[in-house]
Rosetta silent file (secondary structure, phi, psi, omega in degrees, C-alpha in Angstrom):
SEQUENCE: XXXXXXXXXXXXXXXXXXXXXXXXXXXXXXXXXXXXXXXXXXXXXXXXXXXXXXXXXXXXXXXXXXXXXXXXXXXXXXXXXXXXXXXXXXXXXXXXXX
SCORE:     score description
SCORE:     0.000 S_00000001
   1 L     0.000  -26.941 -156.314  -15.932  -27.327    8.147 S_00000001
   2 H  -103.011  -28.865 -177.973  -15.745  -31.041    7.370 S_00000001
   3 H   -54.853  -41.864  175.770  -19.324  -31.370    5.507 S_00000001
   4 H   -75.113  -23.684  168.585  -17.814  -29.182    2.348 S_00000001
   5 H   -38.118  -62.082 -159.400  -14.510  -31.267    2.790 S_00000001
   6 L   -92.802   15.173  174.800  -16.331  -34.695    1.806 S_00000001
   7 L   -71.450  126.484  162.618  -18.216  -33.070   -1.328 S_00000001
   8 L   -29.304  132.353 -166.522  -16.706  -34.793   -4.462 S_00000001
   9 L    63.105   -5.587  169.661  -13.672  -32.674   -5.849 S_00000001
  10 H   -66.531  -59.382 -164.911  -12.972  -30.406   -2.900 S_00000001
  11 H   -43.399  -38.153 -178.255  -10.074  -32.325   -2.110 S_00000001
  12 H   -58.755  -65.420 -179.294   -8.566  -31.574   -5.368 S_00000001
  13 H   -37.584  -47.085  171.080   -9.694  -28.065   -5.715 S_00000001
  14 H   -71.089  -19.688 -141.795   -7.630  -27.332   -2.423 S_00000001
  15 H   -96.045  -23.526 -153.855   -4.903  -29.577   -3.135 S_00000001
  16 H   -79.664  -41.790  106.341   -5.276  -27.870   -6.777 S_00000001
  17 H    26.256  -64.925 -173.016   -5.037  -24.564   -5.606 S_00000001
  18 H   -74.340  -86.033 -156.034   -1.517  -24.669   -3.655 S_00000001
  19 L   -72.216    6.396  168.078   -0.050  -25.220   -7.416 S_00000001
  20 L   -79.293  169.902 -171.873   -1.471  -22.523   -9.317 S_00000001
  21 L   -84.393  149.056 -177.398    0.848  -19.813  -10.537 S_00000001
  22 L   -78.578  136.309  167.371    0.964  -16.830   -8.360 S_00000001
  23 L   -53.635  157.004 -175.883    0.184  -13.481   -9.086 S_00000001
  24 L   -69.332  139.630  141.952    2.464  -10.614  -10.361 S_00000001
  25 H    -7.148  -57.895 -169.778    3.047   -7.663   -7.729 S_00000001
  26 H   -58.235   -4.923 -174.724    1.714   -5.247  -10.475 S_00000001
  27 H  -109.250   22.392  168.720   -1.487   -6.865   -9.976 S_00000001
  28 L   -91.788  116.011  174.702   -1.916   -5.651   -6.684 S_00000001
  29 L   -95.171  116.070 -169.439   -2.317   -1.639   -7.009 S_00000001
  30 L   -46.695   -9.399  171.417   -0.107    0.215   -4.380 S_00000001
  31 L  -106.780   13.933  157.195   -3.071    1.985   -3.775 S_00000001
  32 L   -72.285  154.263 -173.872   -4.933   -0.186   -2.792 S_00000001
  33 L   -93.182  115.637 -156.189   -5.301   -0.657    0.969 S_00000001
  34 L  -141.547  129.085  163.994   -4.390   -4.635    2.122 S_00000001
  35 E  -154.058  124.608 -169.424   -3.566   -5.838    5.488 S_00000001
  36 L   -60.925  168.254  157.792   -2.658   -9.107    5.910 S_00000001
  37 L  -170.662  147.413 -169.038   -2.992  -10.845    9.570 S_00000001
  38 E  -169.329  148.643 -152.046   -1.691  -13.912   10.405 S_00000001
  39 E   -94.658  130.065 -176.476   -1.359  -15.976   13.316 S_00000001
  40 L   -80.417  -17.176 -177.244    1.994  -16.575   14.305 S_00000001
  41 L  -104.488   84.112  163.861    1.818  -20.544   15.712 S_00000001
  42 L   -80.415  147.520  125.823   -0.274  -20.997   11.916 S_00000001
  43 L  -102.775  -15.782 -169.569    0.776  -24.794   11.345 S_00000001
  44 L   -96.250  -26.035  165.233   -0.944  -25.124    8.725 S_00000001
  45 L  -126.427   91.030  171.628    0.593  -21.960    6.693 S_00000001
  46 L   -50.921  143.398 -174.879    3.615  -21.126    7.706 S_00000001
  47 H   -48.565  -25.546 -170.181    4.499  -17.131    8.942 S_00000001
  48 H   -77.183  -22.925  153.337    7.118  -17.454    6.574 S_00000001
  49 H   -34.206  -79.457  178.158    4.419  -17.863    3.974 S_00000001
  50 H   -70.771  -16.220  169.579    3.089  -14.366    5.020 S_00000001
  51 H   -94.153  -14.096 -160.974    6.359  -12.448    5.138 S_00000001
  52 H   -90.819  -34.669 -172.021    7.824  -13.592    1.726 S_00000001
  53 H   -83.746  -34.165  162.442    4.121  -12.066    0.018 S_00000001
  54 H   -26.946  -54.326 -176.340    4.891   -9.419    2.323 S_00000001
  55 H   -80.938  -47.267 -163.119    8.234   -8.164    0.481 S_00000001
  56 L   -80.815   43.977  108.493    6.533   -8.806   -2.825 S_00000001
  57 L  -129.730   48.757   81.351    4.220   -6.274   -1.769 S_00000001
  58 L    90.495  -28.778 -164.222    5.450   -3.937    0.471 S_00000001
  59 L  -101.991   -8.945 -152.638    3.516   -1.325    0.442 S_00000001
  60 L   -88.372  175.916  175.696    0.695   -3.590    2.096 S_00000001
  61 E  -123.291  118.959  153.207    0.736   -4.122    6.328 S_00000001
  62 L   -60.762  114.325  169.960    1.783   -7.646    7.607 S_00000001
  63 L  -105.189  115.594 -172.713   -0.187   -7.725   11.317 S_00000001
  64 E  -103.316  138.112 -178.494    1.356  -10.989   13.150 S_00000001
  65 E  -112.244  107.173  165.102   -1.099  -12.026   16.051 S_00000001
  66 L   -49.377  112.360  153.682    1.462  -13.744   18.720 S_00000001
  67 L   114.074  -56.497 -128.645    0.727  -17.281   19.749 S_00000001
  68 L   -87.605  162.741 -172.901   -2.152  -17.553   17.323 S_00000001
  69 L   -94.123 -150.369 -157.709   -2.933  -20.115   15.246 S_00000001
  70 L   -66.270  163.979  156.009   -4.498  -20.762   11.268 S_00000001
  71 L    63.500   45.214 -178.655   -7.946  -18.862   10.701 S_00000001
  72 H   -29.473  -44.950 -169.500   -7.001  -15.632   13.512 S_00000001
  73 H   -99.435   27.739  148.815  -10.163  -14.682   13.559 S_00000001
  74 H  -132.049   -4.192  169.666  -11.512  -17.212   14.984 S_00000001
  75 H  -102.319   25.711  137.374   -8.928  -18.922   17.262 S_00000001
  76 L  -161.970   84.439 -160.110   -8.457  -15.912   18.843 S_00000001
  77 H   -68.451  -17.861 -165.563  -11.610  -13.646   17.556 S_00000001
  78 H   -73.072  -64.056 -174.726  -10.827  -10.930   20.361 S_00000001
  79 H   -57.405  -46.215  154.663   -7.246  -10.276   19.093 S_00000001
  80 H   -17.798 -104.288 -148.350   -8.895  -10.302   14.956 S_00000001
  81 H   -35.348 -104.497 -162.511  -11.728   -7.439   16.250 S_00000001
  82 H     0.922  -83.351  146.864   -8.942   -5.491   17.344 S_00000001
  83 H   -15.920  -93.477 -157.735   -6.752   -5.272   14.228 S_00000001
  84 H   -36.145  -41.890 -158.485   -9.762   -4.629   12.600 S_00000001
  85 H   -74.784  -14.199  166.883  -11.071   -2.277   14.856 S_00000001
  86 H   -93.831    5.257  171.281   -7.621   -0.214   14.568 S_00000001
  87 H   -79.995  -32.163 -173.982   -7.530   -0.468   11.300 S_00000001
  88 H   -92.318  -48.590  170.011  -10.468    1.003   10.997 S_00000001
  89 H   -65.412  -11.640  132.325  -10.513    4.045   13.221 S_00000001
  90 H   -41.310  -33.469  165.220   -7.026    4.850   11.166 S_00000001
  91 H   -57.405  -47.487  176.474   -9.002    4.943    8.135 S_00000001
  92 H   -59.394  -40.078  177.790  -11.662    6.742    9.571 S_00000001
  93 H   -75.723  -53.257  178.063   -8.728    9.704   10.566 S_00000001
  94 H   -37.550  -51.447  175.052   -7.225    9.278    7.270 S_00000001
  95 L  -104.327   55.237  171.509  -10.274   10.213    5.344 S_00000001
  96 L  -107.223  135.594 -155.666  -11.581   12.654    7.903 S_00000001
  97 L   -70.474  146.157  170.430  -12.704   16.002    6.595 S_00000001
  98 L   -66.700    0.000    0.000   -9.841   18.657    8.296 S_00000001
């Protein structure tokens, strides 16, 4: 993590990043399928972060991981696989022939 950090202009580019303007709702398409996860002790992004993009999309699924912190799937990679893996056999029933 720290090797791309000291490359000339990353600092900016994140710091750069934080201030661009945010997309419209509309450019999210309700039909697309998007589910968020987020770590609930995040310090570095607050949860509060992740519920407020939440209401501006709505139709999308906020997944909160208890305790965990920034980057879920790896400071707690078990609880990540999970999510994913129910996310995924719900898909798999969704588009399953009757």
């Amino acid at each position: 993590y720290l090797a791309p950090l000291r490359l000339p202009g990353t600092a900016r580019a994140i710091l750069d990043r934080g201030v661009l303007p945010r997309p419209a709702a509309a450019a999210l398409p309700d039909t697309l399928r998007v589910v968020l996860v987020w770590g609930s002790a995040d310090r570095w992004i607050p949860l509060a972060r992740a519920e407020a993009w939440h209401q501006r999309h709505p139709w999308a699924e906020l997944v909160v991981l208890p305790g965990v912190g920034h980057n879920p799937m790896e400071t707690d990679a078990d609880a990540f696989t999970a999510v994913l893996r129910d996310q995924l056999a719900d898909s798999a029933r969704a588009h399953a022939a009757p």
